[in-house]
Tab-separated table of C-alpha atoms in Angstrom:
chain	number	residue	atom	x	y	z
A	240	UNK	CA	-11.482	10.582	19.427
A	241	UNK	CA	-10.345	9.903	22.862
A	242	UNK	CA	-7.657	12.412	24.378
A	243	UNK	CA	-5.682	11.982	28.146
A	244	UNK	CA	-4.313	14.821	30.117
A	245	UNK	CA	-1.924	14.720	32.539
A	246	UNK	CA	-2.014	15.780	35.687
A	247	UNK	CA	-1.241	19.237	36.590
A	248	UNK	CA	-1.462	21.676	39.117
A	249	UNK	CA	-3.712	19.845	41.719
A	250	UNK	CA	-6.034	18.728	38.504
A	251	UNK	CA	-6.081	14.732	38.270
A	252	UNK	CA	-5.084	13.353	34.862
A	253	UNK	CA	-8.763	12.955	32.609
A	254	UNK	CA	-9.842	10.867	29.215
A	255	UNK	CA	-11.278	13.322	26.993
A	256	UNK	CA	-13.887	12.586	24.008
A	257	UNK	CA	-14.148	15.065	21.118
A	258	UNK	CA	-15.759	14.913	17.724
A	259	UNK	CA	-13.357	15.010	14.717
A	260	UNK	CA	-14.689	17.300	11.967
A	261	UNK	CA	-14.747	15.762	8.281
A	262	UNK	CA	-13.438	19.887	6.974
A	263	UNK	CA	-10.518	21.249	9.370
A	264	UNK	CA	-12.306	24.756	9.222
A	265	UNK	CA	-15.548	23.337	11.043
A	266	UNK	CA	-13.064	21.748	13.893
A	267	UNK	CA	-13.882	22.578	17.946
A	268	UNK	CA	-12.702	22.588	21.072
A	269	UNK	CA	-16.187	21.258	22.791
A	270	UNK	CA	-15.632	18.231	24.765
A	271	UNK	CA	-18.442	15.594	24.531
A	272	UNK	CA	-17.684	13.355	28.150
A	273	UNK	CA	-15.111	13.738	30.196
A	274	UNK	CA	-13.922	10.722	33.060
A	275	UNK	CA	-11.333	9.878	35.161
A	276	UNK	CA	-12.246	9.827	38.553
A	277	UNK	CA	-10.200	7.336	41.134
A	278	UNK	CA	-6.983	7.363	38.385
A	279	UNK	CA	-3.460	8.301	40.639
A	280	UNK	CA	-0.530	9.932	38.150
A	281	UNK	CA	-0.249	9.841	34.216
A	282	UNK	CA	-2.577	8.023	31.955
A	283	UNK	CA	-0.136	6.765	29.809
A	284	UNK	CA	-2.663	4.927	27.075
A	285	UNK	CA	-5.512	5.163	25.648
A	286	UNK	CA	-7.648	2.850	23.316
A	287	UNK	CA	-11.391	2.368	22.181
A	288	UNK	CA	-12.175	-1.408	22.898
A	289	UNK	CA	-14.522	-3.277	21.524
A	290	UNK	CA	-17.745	-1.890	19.546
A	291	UNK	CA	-16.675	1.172	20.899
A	292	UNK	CA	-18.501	0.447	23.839
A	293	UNK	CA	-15.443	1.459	26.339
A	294	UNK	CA	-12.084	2.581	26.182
A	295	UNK	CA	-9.146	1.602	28.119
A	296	UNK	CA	-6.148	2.887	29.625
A	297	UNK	CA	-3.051	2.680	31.661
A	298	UNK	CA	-0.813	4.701	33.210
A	299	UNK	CA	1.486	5.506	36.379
A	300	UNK	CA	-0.320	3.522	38.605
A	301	UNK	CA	0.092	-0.050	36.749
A	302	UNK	CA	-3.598	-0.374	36.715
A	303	UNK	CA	-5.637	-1.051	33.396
A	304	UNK	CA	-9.301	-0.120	33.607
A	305	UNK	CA	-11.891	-0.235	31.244
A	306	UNK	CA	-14.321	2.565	30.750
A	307	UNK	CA	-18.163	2.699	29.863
A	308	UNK	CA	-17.860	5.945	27.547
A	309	UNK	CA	-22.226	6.625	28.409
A	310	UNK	CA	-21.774	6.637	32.112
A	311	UNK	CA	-18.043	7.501	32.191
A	312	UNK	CA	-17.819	5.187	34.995
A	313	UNK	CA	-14.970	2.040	35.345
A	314	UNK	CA	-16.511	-0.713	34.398
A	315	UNK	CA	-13.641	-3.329	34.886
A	316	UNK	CA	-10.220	-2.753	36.426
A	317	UNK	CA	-6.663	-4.908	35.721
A	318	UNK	CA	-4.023	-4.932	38.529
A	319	UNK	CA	-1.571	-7.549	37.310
A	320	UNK	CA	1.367	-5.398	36.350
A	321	UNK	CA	3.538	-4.015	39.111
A	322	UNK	CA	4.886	-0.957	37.940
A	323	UNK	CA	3.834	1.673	35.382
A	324	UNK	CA	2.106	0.775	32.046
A	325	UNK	CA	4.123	2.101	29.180
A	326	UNK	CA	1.825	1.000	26.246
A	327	UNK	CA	-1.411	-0.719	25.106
A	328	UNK	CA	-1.914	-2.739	21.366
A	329	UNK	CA	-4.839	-3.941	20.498
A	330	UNK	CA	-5.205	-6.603	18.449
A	331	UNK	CA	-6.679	-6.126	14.666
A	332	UNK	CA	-10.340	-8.347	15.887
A	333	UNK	CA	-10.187	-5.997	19.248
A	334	UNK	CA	-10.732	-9.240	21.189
A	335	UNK	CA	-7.445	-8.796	22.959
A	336	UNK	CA	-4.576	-6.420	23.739
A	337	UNK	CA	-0.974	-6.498	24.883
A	338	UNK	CA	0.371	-4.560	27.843
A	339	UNK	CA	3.680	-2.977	27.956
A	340	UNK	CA	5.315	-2.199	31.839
A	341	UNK	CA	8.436	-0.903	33.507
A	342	UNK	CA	8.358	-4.305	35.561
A	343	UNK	CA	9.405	-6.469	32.836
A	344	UNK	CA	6.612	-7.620	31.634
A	345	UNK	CA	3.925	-7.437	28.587
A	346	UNK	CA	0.771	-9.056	29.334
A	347	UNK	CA	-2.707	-10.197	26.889
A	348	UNK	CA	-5.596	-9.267	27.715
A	349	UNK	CA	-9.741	-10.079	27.060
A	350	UNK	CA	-10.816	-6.757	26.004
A	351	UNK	CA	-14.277	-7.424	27.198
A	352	UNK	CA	-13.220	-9.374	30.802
A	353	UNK	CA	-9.965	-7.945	31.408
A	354	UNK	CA	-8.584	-10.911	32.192
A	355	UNK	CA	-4.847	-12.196	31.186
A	356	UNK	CA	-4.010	-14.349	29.259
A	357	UNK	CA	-0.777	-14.956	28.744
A	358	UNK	CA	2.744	-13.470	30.243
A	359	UNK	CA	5.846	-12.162	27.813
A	360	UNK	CA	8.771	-11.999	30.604
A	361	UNK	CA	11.460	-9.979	29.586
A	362	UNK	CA	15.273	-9.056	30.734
A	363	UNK	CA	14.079	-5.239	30.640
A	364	UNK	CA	11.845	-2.754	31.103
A	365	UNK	CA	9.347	-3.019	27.961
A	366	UNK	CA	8.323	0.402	26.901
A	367	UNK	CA	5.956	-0.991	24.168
A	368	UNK	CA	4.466	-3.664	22.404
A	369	UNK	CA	2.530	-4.570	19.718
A	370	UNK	CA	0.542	-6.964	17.631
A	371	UNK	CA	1.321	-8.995	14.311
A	372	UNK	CA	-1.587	-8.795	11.784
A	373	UNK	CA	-0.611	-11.528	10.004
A	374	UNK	CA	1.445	-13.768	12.556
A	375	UNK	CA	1.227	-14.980	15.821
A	376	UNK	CA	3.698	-13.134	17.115
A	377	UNK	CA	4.097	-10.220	19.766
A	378	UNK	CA	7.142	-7.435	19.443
A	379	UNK	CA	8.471	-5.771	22.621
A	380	UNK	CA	10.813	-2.616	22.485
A	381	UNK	CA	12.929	-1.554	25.397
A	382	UNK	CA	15.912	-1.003	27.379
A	383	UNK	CA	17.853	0.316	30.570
A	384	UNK	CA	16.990	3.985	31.744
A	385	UNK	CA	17.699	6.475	28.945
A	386	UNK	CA	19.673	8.330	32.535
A	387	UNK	CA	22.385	5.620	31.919
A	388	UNK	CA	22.480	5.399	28.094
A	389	UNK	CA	25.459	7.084	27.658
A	390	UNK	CA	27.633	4.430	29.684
A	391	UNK	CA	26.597	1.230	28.416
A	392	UNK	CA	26.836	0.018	24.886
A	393	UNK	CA	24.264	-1.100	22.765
A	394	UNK	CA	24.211	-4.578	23.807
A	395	UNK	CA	24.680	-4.404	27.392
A	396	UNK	CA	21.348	-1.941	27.300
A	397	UNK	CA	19.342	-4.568	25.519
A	398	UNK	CA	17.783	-2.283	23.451
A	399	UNK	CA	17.137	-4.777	20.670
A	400	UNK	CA	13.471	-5.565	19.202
A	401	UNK	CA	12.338	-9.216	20.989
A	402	UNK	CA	9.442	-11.224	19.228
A	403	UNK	CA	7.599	-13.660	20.929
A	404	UNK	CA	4.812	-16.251	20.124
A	405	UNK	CA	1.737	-15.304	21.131
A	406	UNK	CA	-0.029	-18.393	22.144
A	407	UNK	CA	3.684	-20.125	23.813
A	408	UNK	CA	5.144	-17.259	25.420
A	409	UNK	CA	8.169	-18.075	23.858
A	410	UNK	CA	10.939	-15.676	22.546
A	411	UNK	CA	12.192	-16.500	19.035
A	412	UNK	CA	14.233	-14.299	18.069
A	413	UNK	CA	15.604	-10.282	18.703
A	414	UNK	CA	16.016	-7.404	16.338
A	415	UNK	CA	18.626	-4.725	17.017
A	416	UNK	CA	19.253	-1.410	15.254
A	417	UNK	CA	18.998	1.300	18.652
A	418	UNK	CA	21.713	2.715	20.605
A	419	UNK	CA	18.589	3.752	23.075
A	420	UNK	CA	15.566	2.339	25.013
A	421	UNK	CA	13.231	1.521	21.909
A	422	UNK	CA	9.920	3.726	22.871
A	423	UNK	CA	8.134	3.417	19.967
A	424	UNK	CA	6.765	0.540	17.698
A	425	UNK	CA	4.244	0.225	15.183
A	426	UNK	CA	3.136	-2.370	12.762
A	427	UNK	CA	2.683	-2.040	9.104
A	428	UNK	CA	-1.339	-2.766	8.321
A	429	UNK	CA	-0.394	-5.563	5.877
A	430	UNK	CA	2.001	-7.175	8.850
A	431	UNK	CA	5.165	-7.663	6.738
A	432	UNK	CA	6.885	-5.130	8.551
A	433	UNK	CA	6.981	-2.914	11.749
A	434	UNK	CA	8.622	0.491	12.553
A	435	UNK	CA	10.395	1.267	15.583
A	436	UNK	CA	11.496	4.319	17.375
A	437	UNK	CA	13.734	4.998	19.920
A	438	UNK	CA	15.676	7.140	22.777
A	439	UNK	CA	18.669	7.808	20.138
A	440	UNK	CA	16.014	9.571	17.987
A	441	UNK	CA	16.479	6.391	15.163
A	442	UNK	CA	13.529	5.347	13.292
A	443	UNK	CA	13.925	2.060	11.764
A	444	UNK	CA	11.675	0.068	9.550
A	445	UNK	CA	12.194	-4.126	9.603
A	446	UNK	CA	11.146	-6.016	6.634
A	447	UNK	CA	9.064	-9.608	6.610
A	448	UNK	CA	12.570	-11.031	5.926
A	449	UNK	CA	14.657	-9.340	9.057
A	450	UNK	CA	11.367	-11.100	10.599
A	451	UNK	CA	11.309	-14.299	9.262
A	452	UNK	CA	14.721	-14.974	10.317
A	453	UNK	CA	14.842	-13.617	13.524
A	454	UNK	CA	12.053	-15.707	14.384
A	455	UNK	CA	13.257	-18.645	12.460
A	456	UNK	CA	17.706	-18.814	13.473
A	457	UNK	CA	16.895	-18.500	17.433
A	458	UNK	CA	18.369	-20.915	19.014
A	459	UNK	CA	15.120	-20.753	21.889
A	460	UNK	CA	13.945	-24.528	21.807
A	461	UNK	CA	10.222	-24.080	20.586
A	462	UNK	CA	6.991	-26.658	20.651
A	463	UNK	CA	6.344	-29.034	16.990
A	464	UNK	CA	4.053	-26.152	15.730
A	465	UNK	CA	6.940	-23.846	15.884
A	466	UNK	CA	9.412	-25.756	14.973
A	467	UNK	CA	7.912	-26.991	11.683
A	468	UNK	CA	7.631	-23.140	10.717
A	469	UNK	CA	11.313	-22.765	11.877
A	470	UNK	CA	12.389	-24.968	9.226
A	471	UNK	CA	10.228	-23.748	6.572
A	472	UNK	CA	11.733	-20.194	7.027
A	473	UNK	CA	15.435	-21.735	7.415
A	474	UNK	CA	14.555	-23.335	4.039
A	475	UNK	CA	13.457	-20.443	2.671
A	476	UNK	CA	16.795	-18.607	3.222
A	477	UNK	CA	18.743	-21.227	2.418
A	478	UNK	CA	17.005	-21.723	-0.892
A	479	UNK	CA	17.722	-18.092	-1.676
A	480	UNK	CA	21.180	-18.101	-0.587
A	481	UNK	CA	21.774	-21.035	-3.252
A	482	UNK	CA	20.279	-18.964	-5.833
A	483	UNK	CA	22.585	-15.959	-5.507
A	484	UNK	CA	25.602	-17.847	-5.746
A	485	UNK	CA	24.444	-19.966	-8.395
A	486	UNK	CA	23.835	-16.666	-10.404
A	487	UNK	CA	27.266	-15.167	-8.818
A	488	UNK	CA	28.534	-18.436	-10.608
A	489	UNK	CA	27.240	-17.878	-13.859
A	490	UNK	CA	28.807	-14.591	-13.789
A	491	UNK	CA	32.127	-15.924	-13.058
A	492	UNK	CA	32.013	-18.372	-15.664
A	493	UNK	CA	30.701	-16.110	-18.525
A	494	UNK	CA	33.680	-13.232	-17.409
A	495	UNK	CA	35.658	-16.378	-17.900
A	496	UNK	CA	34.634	-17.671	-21.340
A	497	UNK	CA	34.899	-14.659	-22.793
A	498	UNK	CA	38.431	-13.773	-21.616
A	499	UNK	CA	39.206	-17.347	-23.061
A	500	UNK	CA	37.943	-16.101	-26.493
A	501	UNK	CA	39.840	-12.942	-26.809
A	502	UNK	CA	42.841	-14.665	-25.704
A	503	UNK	CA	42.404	-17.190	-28.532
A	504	UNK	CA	41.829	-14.053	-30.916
A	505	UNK	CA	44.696	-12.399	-29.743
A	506	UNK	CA	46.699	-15.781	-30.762
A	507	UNK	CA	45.231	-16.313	-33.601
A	508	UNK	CA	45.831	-12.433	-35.398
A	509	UNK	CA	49.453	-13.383	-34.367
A	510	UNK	CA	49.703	-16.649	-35.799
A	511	UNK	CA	48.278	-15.267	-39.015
A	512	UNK	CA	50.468	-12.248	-39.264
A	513	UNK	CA	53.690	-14.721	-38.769
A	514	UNK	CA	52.511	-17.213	-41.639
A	515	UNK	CA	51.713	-14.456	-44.032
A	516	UNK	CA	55.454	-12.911	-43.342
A	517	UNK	CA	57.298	-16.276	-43.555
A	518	UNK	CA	55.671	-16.651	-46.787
A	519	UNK	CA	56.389	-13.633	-48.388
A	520	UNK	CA	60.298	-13.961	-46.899
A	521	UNK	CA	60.232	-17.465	-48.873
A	522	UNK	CA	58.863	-16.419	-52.055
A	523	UNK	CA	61.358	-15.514	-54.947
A	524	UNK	CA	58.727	-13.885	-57.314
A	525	UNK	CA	57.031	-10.538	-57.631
A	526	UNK	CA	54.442	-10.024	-55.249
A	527	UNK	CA	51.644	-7.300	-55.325
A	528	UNK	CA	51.786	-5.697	-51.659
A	529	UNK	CA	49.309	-2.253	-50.473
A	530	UNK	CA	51.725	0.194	-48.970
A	531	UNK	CA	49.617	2.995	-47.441
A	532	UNK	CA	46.868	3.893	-50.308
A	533	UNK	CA	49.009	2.705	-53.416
A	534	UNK	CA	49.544	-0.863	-54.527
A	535	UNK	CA	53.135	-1.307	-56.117
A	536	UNK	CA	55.176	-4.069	-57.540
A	537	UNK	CA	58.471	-5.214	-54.680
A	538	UNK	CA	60.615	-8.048	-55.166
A	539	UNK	CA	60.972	-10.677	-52.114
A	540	UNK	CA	64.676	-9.338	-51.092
A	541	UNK	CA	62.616	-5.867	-51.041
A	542	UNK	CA	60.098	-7.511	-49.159
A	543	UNK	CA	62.285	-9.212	-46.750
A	544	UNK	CA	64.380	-5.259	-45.817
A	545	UNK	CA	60.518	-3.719	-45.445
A	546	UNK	CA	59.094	-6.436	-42.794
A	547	UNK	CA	61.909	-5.597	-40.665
A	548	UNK	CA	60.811	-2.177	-40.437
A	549	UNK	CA	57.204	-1.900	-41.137
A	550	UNK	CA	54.191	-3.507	-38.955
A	551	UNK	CA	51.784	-5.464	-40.341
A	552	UNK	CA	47.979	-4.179	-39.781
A	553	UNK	CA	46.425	-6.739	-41.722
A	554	UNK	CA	45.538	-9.056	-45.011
A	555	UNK	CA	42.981	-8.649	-47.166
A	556	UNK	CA	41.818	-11.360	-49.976
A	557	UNK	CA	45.462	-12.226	-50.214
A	558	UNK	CA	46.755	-8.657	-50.479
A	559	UNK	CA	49.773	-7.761	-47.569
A	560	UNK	CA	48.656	-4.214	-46.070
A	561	UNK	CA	51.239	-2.655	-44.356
A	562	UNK	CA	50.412	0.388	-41.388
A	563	UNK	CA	54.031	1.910	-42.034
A	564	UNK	CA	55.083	4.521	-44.447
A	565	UNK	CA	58.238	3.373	-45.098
């Protein structure tokens, strides 16, 4: 594992390699190399690059070097950045990496010739950037000075998540979900989503969809390649947005149906309450009627005083039951 120190007290900042212990208890402090001669300020980063064979850093001074971990000499050295190196990313091969500086900028790299690349210009300081497993896409975090935080909003600080393509240098689309300078951002190792952390001590995780979208509604004018995946994605959302309101619909209509039915019920219990009535009020003969739990003998002009009064509950096989008491 390699460690940087910063500088302190007339000591120059210094990459340290340790051995990790497999058990905790057999841990120690013994320092196996030790480099960093010729470095001016912080080391910011540090990374193994390829094989193992050297690591690399970055720091105050805005230069990237590459160090050969036997000699613990600099074997290659980077000065394209301007101003301070925030943050290194390699990529999941280790063939390149992505720079992240104070002047604006991230940058790929060769991680065995140093050399760049390509050029992500940005509206604001990047503090980091990172790598898509899965995608050709690079995200850069940032924002104003956390000094003036407090007296700009959100938007005006730019402290939203910007994607780019990789090989076009193109931004496609912006994330937000920080009221501070994003410091932090890491991507899931299956690529579907990244975390982010930032100045307003938010952690925030964005999903392959907050992704596809952002990369696929920017209105950025993008080469064929791009565009073709732009309207797969805008497809894709669309297709999905169809299918929620179709089931939204099928909702609606089954709430529907059955209101219909017990209004037709409703109707119906009253239509067949009013027919049995009328024909017991028209009916001159004896007629056998249930009156609470006894069954009794009434003639119609009997009949015709207890309707009046008493509420029908039902009929049963042809037999009047009455709810009353009366």
């Amino acid at each position: 594992m390699c460690i940087s120190t910063d500088p302190f007290m007339g000591v120059p900042a210094r990459v340290h390699i340790v051995n990790v212990a497999a058990n905790r208890e057999e841990q120690t402090n013994e320092i196996v190399a030790s480099f960093g001669d010729g470095v001016e300020g912080r080391i910011n980063r540090a990374l193994w690059g390829p094989l193992n064979e050297t690591i690399l850093t970055g720091g105050e001074d805005g230069v990237i070097r590459a160090w050969d971990v036997e000699t613990g000499k600099i074997k290659l050295e980077a000065r394209d950045h301007k101003k301070q190196i925030q943050h290194l990313c390699l990529s999941e091969d280790k063939t390149h990496f992505v720079s992240a500086s104070l002047d604006k900028t991230a940058k790929l790299f060769d991680s065995e010739t140093l050399e760049c690349l390509k050029t992500y210009v940005a509206d604001r300081p990047v503090n980091a950037a990172i790598i898509s497993p899965i995608l050709d896409h690079i995200v850069l975090g940032g924002g104003q000075d956390a000094m003036a935080v407090t007296t700009t909003s959100s938007k005006a600080g730019k402290f939203d998540s910007k994607i780019y393509f990789k090989v076009y240098e193109e931004e496609i689309g912006s994330i937000r979900g920080h009221f501070g300078p994003v410091n932090a951002l890491a991507f899931n190792p299956d690529g579907r989503s990244f975390t982010t952390g930032g100045e307003d001590g938010i952690v925030t995780t964005q999903h392959e969809l907050a992704i596809v979208l952002a990369s696929s509604l920017s209105s950025v004018p993008l080469p064929a390649e791009l565009a073709l995946t732009r309207v797969v994605a805008v497809h894709a959302a669309v297709l999905r947005q169809r299918q929620e309101l179709h089931r939204r619909r099928r909702r609606r209509q089954r709430l529907r149906f059955l209101d219909v039915i017990l209004q037709v019920r409703a109707r119906l219990v009253l239509l067949v309450r009013s027919l049995v009535l009328v024909h017991l009020v028209q009916v001159h003969d004896v007629r056998v009627a249930v009156h609470g739990d006894a069954v009794v003998e009434v003639h119609a002009s009997v009949v015709r005083e207890a309707v009046r009064d008493v509420p029908l509950n039902q009929l049963r096989g042809g037999v009047l039951v009455f709810g009353g008491t009366n």
